[in-house]
Short mmCIF file of C-alpha atoms in Angstrom, two decimals:
data_model
loop_
_atom_site.label_atom_id
_atom_site.label_comp_id
_atom_site.label_asym_id
_atom_site.label_seq_id
_atom_site.Cartn_x
_atom_site.Cartn_y
_atom_site.Cartn_z
CA MET A 1 -88.75 79.18 166.15
CA THR A 2 -86.53 77.43 163.99
CA PHE A 3 -83.83 75.07 165.82
CA ALA A 4 -82.45 73.32 162.56
CA ASP A 5 -80.24 76.64 161.85
CA HIS A 6 -79.20 77.06 165.69
CA GLN A 7 -76.33 79.19 166.00
CA LEU A 8 -73.77 77.33 168.06
CA ASP A 9 -72.79 79.75 170.76
CA PRO A 10 -69.11 78.12 171.48
CA ARG A 11 -68.98 79.71 174.81
CA LEU A 12 -72.43 79.24 176.29
CA ASP A 13 -72.96 75.59 174.30
CA LEU A 14 -72.16 72.54 174.23
CA LYS A 15 -73.48 70.51 171.45
CA LEU A 16 -72.87 66.25 170.47
CA GLU A 17 -74.16 65.50 166.78
CA ARG A 18 -73.54 60.80 165.72
CA ILE A 19 -75.64 59.40 162.63
CA VAL A 20 -76.91 56.36 164.20
CA ASP A 21 -78.26 53.26 162.13
CA VAL A 22 -81.40 52.95 163.43
CA PRO A 23 -85.08 54.92 161.94
CA ARG A 24 -85.42 58.00 163.91
CA GLU A 25 -88.95 57.28 164.13
CA LEU A 26 -87.79 54.02 167.00
CA VAL A 27 -85.55 56.98 168.44
CA TRP A 28 -88.43 59.49 168.77
CA LYS A 29 -90.14 56.66 170.61
CA ALA A 30 -87.22 55.90 172.74
CA TRP A 31 -87.42 60.03 173.63
CA THR A 32 -90.61 60.21 174.24
CA THR A 33 -92.65 57.44 176.05
CA PRO A 34 -91.30 57.12 179.75
CA GLU A 35 -91.58 52.98 179.85
CA HIS A 36 -88.89 53.18 177.07
CA LEU A 37 -87.24 55.95 178.22
CA MET A 38 -85.76 54.57 181.75
CA LYS A 39 -84.74 51.90 179.61
CA TRP A 40 -81.73 53.97 178.48
CA PHE A 41 -81.76 57.67 179.64
CA THR A 42 -79.12 56.86 182.39
CA PRO A 43 -75.84 56.11 182.22
CA ALA A 44 -75.10 52.60 183.38
CA PRO A 45 -74.88 51.59 186.62
CA TRP A 46 -77.34 54.39 187.37
CA THR A 47 -80.58 53.96 186.32
CA THR A 48 -83.71 55.95 185.56
CA VAL A 49 -87.04 55.08 188.02
CA GLU A 50 -89.29 57.43 188.16
CA CYS A 51 -90.61 59.33 184.34
CA ASP A 52 -93.20 61.56 183.62
CA ILE A 53 -93.64 62.75 179.75
CA ASP A 54 -96.47 65.10 178.80
CA LEU A 55 -95.73 66.02 175.30
CA ARG A 56 -96.28 69.61 174.91
CA PRO A 57 -95.59 72.96 175.17
CA GLY A 58 -95.44 73.69 178.65
CA GLY A 59 -96.03 69.57 179.93
CA VAL A 60 -94.24 68.32 182.41
CA PHE A 61 -90.85 65.99 181.63
CA ARG A 62 -89.35 64.80 184.93
CA THR A 63 -87.11 61.92 185.55
CA VAL A 64 -85.11 60.48 188.58
CA ILE A 65 -81.97 59.05 188.34
CA CYS A 66 -80.74 56.21 191.05
CA SER A 67 -77.15 55.05 191.69
CA PRO A 68 -76.54 51.51 192.55
CA GLU A 69 -76.17 52.59 196.18
CA GLY A 70 -79.70 54.22 195.91
CA GLU A 71 -78.57 57.48 196.03
CA ARG A 72 -81.72 59.82 193.84
CA HIS A 73 -81.61 62.98 191.70
CA PRO A 74 -84.76 64.20 190.35
CA LEU A 75 -84.68 66.33 187.33
CA ALA A 76 -87.82 68.21 186.91
CA GLY A 77 -89.08 70.61 183.71
CA CYS A 78 -91.04 70.90 181.09
CA TYR A 79 -91.07 70.69 177.11
CA LEU A 80 -90.85 74.08 175.07
CA ASP A 81 -91.55 73.45 171.95
CA ILE A 82 -92.15 69.71 169.91
CA VAL A 83 -92.05 68.60 166.18
CA ASP A 84 -92.67 64.96 165.90
CA ASN A 85 -89.88 63.23 165.06
CA GLU A 86 -87.78 65.79 164.29
CA ARG A 87 -87.43 68.37 167.34
CA ILE A 88 -87.77 68.27 171.07
CA VAL A 89 -86.86 70.91 173.31
CA TRP A 90 -87.42 70.82 176.49
CA THR A 91 -85.99 73.02 179.98
CA ASP A 92 -85.57 72.47 183.73
CA ALA A 93 -85.82 76.05 184.39
CA LEU A 94 -89.13 76.68 184.28
CA GLY A 95 -91.44 73.52 185.55
CA PRO A 96 -94.61 72.06 184.65
CA GLY A 97 -97.20 75.25 183.13
CA PHE A 98 -93.75 77.25 182.64
CA ARG A 99 -93.92 77.97 186.43
CA PRO A 100 -90.62 79.60 186.91
CA SER A 101 -88.41 77.02 189.17
CA ASN A 102 -86.36 77.72 191.84
CA GLN A 103 -84.22 74.97 192.59
CA PRO A 104 -81.61 74.25 189.98
CA ASN A 105 -81.15 70.91 189.10
CA ASP A 106 -78.08 69.71 191.42
CA CYS A 107 -76.00 67.55 188.92
CA ILE A 108 -74.60 71.10 187.05
CA GLU A 109 -75.79 73.76 189.73
CA SER A 110 -77.96 75.41 187.24
CA PHE A 111 -80.33 75.79 184.81
CA PHE A 112 -80.33 74.17 181.28
CA THR A 113 -82.60 73.49 177.60
CA ALA A 114 -81.93 71.24 175.91
CA ILE A 115 -82.48 71.04 172.11
CA ILE A 116 -82.62 67.45 170.42
CA GLY A 117 -83.12 67.39 166.66
CA LEU A 118 -83.48 63.91 164.91
CA ALA A 119 -83.32 64.08 161.07
CA PRO A 120 -83.28 61.39 158.33
CA HIS A 121 -79.98 59.95 157.40
CA GLY A 122 -79.34 56.97 154.90
CA ASP A 123 -81.60 54.52 156.65
CA GLY A 124 -80.22 55.61 159.87
CA THR A 125 -80.63 58.95 161.72
CA LYS A 126 -78.72 62.09 162.52
CA TYR A 127 -78.73 62.82 166.08
CA THR A 128 -78.25 65.98 167.47
CA VAL A 129 -78.57 67.19 170.99
CA VAL A 130 -77.77 70.44 171.84
CA VAL A 131 -77.72 72.30 175.06
CA LEU A 132 -77.91 76.15 176.04
CA HIS A 133 -76.50 77.79 178.92
CA GLY A 134 -77.02 80.89 181.12
CA ASP A 135 -73.22 81.65 181.31
CA GLU A 136 -69.90 80.17 180.49
CA GLU A 137 -69.51 78.89 184.70
CA SER A 138 -72.31 76.50 183.58
CA ARG A 139 -71.77 75.42 179.98
CA ARG A 140 -67.91 74.54 181.60
CA ARG A 141 -69.36 72.42 184.86
CA HIS A 142 -71.72 70.59 182.64
CA GLU A 143 -68.57 69.86 180.47
CA GLU A 144 -66.74 68.80 183.47
CA ARG A 145 -68.93 67.00 184.76
CA GLY A 146 -69.14 64.46 181.83
CA PHE A 147 -71.68 66.50 179.16
CA THR A 148 -70.21 64.39 176.26
CA ASP A 149 -69.48 61.18 177.57
CA GLY A 150 -72.71 61.12 179.12
CA TRP A 151 -75.10 61.91 176.81
CA GLY A 152 -72.83 59.43 174.40
CA THR A 153 -73.77 57.04 176.42
CA ALA A 154 -77.36 57.38 176.91
CA LEU A 155 -77.15 57.17 173.13
CA ASP A 156 -75.55 53.92 173.04
CA GLN A 157 -78.20 52.85 175.28
CA LEU A 158 -80.72 53.82 173.45
CA VAL A 159 -79.20 52.28 169.80
CA ALA A 160 -78.90 49.05 171.93
CA CYS A 161 -82.55 48.71 172.78
CA ILE A 162 -83.57 49.11 169.14
CA LYS A 163 -81.20 46.84 167.86
CA ASP A 164 -82.28 43.84 170.56
CA GLY A 165 -86.00 45.18 169.28
CA ARG A 166 -86.37 46.67 173.89
CA ILE A 167 -87.81 49.27 171.37
CA SER A 168 -89.38 48.64 168.79
CA GLY A 169 -92.53 50.05 166.28
CA MET B 1 -101.33 73.75 177.33
CA THR B 2 -104.37 75.82 178.12
CA PHE B 3 -104.41 78.77 180.92
CA ALA B 4 -107.88 79.40 180.26
CA ASP B 5 -108.53 77.53 182.71
CA HIS B 6 -105.58 77.66 184.83
CA GLN B 7 -106.19 76.57 188.22
CA LEU B 8 -105.10 80.17 190.45
CA ASP B 9 -102.24 78.83 193.22
CA PRO B 10 -102.43 81.05 195.82
CA ARG B 11 -99.29 80.80 197.56
CA LEU B 12 -97.18 81.15 194.07
CA ASP B 13 -99.98 83.06 191.61
CA LEU B 14 -101.13 87.09 191.50
CA LYS B 15 -104.14 88.03 189.36
CA LEU B 16 -105.24 90.78 188.23
CA GLU B 17 -109.11 90.36 186.42
CA ARG B 18 -111.18 93.53 184.85
CA ILE B 19 -113.37 93.95 182.74
CA VAL B 20 -112.60 97.08 180.13
CA ASP B 21 -114.89 98.73 177.32
CA VAL B 22 -112.63 98.24 174.55
CA PRO B 23 -111.90 95.50 172.10
CA ARG B 24 -109.91 92.90 172.77
CA GLU B 25 -108.31 93.24 168.84
CA LEU B 26 -106.91 96.53 170.37
CA VAL B 27 -105.66 95.07 173.59
CA TRP B 28 -103.54 92.53 171.42
CA LYS B 29 -102.61 94.85 169.31
CA ALA B 30 -101.23 97.26 172.46
CA TRP B 31 -99.37 94.07 173.99
CA THR B 32 -97.81 92.96 170.46
CA THR B 33 -96.61 96.33 168.60
CA PRO B 34 -93.42 97.78 169.81
CA GLU B 35 -95.23 101.05 169.13
CA HIS B 36 -98.37 100.71 171.12
CA LEU B 37 -96.92 99.23 174.04
CA MET B 38 -94.09 101.90 174.68
CA LYS B 39 -97.26 104.25 174.92
CA TRP B 40 -98.58 102.35 177.97
CA PHE B 41 -96.45 99.78 179.45
CA THR B 42 -95.27 101.57 182.65
CA PRO B 43 -97.02 103.71 184.78
CA ALA B 44 -96.33 107.24 184.93
CA PRO B 45 -93.82 109.33 185.21
CA TRP B 46 -91.75 106.15 184.58
CA THR B 47 -91.68 105.19 180.68
CA THR B 48 -90.59 102.63 178.54
CA VAL B 49 -87.76 103.71 176.08
CA GLU B 50 -87.40 100.84 174.63
CA CYS B 51 -89.21 97.71 173.28
CA ASP B 52 -87.94 94.88 171.11
CA ILE B 53 -91.06 92.36 170.20
CA ASP B 54 -90.31 88.36 168.50
CA LEU B 55 -94.21 87.50 168.80
CA ARG B 56 -93.35 83.31 168.63
CA PRO B 57 -92.00 80.44 171.48
CA GLY B 58 -88.57 81.56 171.35
CA GLY B 59 -88.74 84.81 170.23
CA VAL B 60 -87.82 88.08 172.22
CA PHE B 61 -89.98 89.98 174.40
CA ARG B 62 -87.79 93.16 175.71
CA THR B 63 -88.11 95.95 177.31
CA VAL B 64 -86.24 98.80 178.93
CA ILE B 65 -88.40 101.28 181.69
CA CYS B 66 -86.93 104.64 182.27
CA SER B 67 -87.52 107.19 185.68
CA PRO B 68 -88.19 110.67 185.59
CA GLU B 69 -84.18 110.81 186.78
CA GLY B 70 -83.14 108.52 184.16
CA GLU B 71 -82.50 105.69 186.50
CA ARG B 72 -83.28 102.28 183.54
CA HIS B 73 -83.98 99.08 184.10
CA PRO B 74 -83.87 96.51 181.55
CA LEU B 75 -86.40 93.69 181.15
CA ALA B 76 -85.39 90.73 178.76
CA GLY B 77 -87.33 87.40 177.81
CA CYS B 78 -89.05 85.51 175.58
CA TYR B 79 -92.33 84.41 174.72
CA LEU B 80 -93.50 80.73 175.48
CA ASP B 81 -97.03 80.48 174.13
CA ILE B 82 -99.51 82.89 171.65
CA VAL B 83 -102.82 82.46 171.03
CA ASP B 84 -103.62 85.31 168.74
CA ASN B 85 -106.00 88.21 169.66
CA GLU B 86 -106.45 85.52 173.11
CA ARG B 87 -103.64 84.82 174.92
CA ILE B 88 -100.15 85.82 175.62
CA VAL B 89 -97.90 83.55 177.58
CA TRP B 90 -93.59 85.19 178.75
CA THR B 91 -91.16 84.90 181.20
CA ASP B 92 -87.68 86.28 182.00
CA ALA B 93 -86.64 82.74 183.05
CA LEU B 94 -85.67 82.41 180.08
CA GLY B 95 -84.03 84.44 177.47
CA PRO B 96 -84.32 84.36 173.13
CA GLY B 97 -84.60 81.35 171.67
CA PHE B 98 -85.38 79.90 175.25
CA ARG B 99 -81.92 79.96 176.86
CA PRO B 100 -82.03 80.02 180.64
CA SER B 101 -81.39 83.79 181.76
CA ASN B 102 -78.69 84.29 184.51
CA GLN B 103 -79.52 87.38 185.96
CA PRO B 104 -83.17 87.73 187.98
CA ASN B 105 -85.20 91.11 186.78
CA ASP B 106 -84.17 94.06 189.47
CA CYS B 107 -88.23 94.65 190.23
CA ILE B 108 -88.24 91.81 192.32
CA GLU B 109 -85.15 89.84 191.87
CA SER B 110 -86.61 86.56 190.73
CA PHE B 111 -88.06 85.42 187.82
CA PHE B 112 -91.62 85.11 186.67
CA THR B 113 -93.74 83.95 183.97
CA ALA B 114 -97.38 85.93 183.23
CA ILE B 115 -100.37 85.29 180.88
CA ILE B 116 -102.36 87.96 179.37
CA GLY B 117 -105.18 86.87 178.61
CA LEU B 118 -108.48 88.15 177.01
CA ALA B 119 -111.55 87.14 176.13
CA PRO B 120 -114.75 89.04 174.31
CA HIS B 121 -117.47 90.93 176.84
CA GLY B 122 -119.96 92.83 175.15
CA ASP B 123 -118.29 95.34 173.29
CA GLY B 124 -115.31 94.70 175.61
CA THR B 125 -113.03 92.67 176.89
CA LYS B 126 -112.56 90.56 179.74
CA TYR B 127 -108.54 91.42 180.99
CA THR B 128 -106.84 88.89 183.21
CA VAL B 129 -103.40 88.78 183.83
CA VAL B 130 -101.74 85.55 185.94
CA VAL B 131 -98.38 85.83 187.17
CA LEU B 132 -96.50 82.77 188.49
CA HIS B 133 -93.86 82.72 191.09
CA GLY B 134 -91.22 79.94 191.74
CA ASP B 135 -91.77 79.76 195.93
CA GLU B 136 -93.74 82.35 197.63
CA GLU B 137 -91.43 84.77 199.06
CA SER B 138 -90.97 85.83 194.99
CA ARG B 139 -94.58 86.38 195.40
CA ARG B 140 -95.12 87.93 197.97
CA ARG B 141 -92.19 90.40 196.83
CA HIS B 142 -93.86 90.97 193.84
CA GLU B 143 -97.33 92.24 195.46
CA GLU B 144 -95.63 94.13 198.21
CA ARG B 145 -93.76 96.01 194.97
CA GLY B 146 -96.84 96.67 193.60
CA PHE B 147 -97.99 94.10 191.42
CA THR B 148 -101.73 95.37 191.43
CA ASP B 149 -100.86 99.05 191.64
CA GLY B 150 -98.11 98.86 188.57
CA TRP B 151 -100.45 96.16 186.52
CA GLY B 152 -103.66 98.21 187.07
CA THR B 153 -102.43 101.32 186.42
CA ALA B 154 -100.90 100.77 183.13
CA LEU B 155 -103.95 98.91 182.27
CA ASP B 156 -105.67 102.23 182.96
CA GLN B 157 -103.21 103.72 180.33
CA LEU B 158 -103.51 101.32 177.98
CA VAL B 159 -107.76 101.86 177.78
CA ALA B 160 -107.04 105.70 177.41
CA CYS B 161 -104.54 105.24 174.42
CA ILE B 162 -107.15 103.08 172.94
CA LYS B 163 -110.33 105.88 173.70
CA ASP B 164 -108.00 108.86 172.52
CA GLY B 165 -107.44 107.09 169.73
CA ARG B 166 -103.12 106.68 169.84
CA ILE B 167 -103.82 102.94 169.51
CA SER B 168 -106.56 102.30 166.88
CA GLY B 169 -107.53 99.42 164.36
#
């Protein structure tokens, strides 16, 4: 499956694309190491308090995010496609071992599949997130609940972690 | 992900395992070629009237089965893991391109992931199907609606097609 040329369906997909001036190998590291992912994954003042990563198709990707008041939201899914330094595809419609989930995530009340694409861009990185939904209503809900701000702010935090050396090569 | 050593969860999984005296390369062909799959996939007197196969992770696996009275049931999903002559994993929780499905299949009213395992066994094949469900209720419904009979009869039909030369090397 080549997702580089994924044809966006604006009724069902959401997309964020930005050029960031940090090397893609470090962006990759930020996405694939629990210790590093927990530093940036959730827009402050929320924090990521748990993270499990088994980076292979069918392997677990699980996080728990937490509000300053202690409200916890788990997100559990599995990876579908991994290309080192280039692409991560995961979904919450399936859990570890590809088992169907019986519980849509409580942020958007439906399942999604996320495609993270990284490409070299000068000394920096072209960073693309495409999120696929099963119907228009789910896409709309994700958009209204802050897809662009949420994923954009998380990316700002990721870049800041690389620039101040908290994530390094 | 190695499914050879999938640890069965009897609350959530269903399993069919049989030794069949036909070569696994032909069983593989029966599962991966639309023209051949349509000959055996659905217990008679139902028939498989449409089949699309794009044999790669994220590629479509779609069938339409039809009763003698013309009642049609579509089943659409995508492949998750493919190892030639050895393993096919697919789910209906995701459609082509890994997009979450918004419509559980109408046979068991919930999603499932199927793992087809083929191993050499003398001149024949050890044939294993494991079906993963998201909760006990879905497993129970699939069992009550004839998992063992349905998949077993389909396998009998597959074997008969190979023996009488309708599926050949």
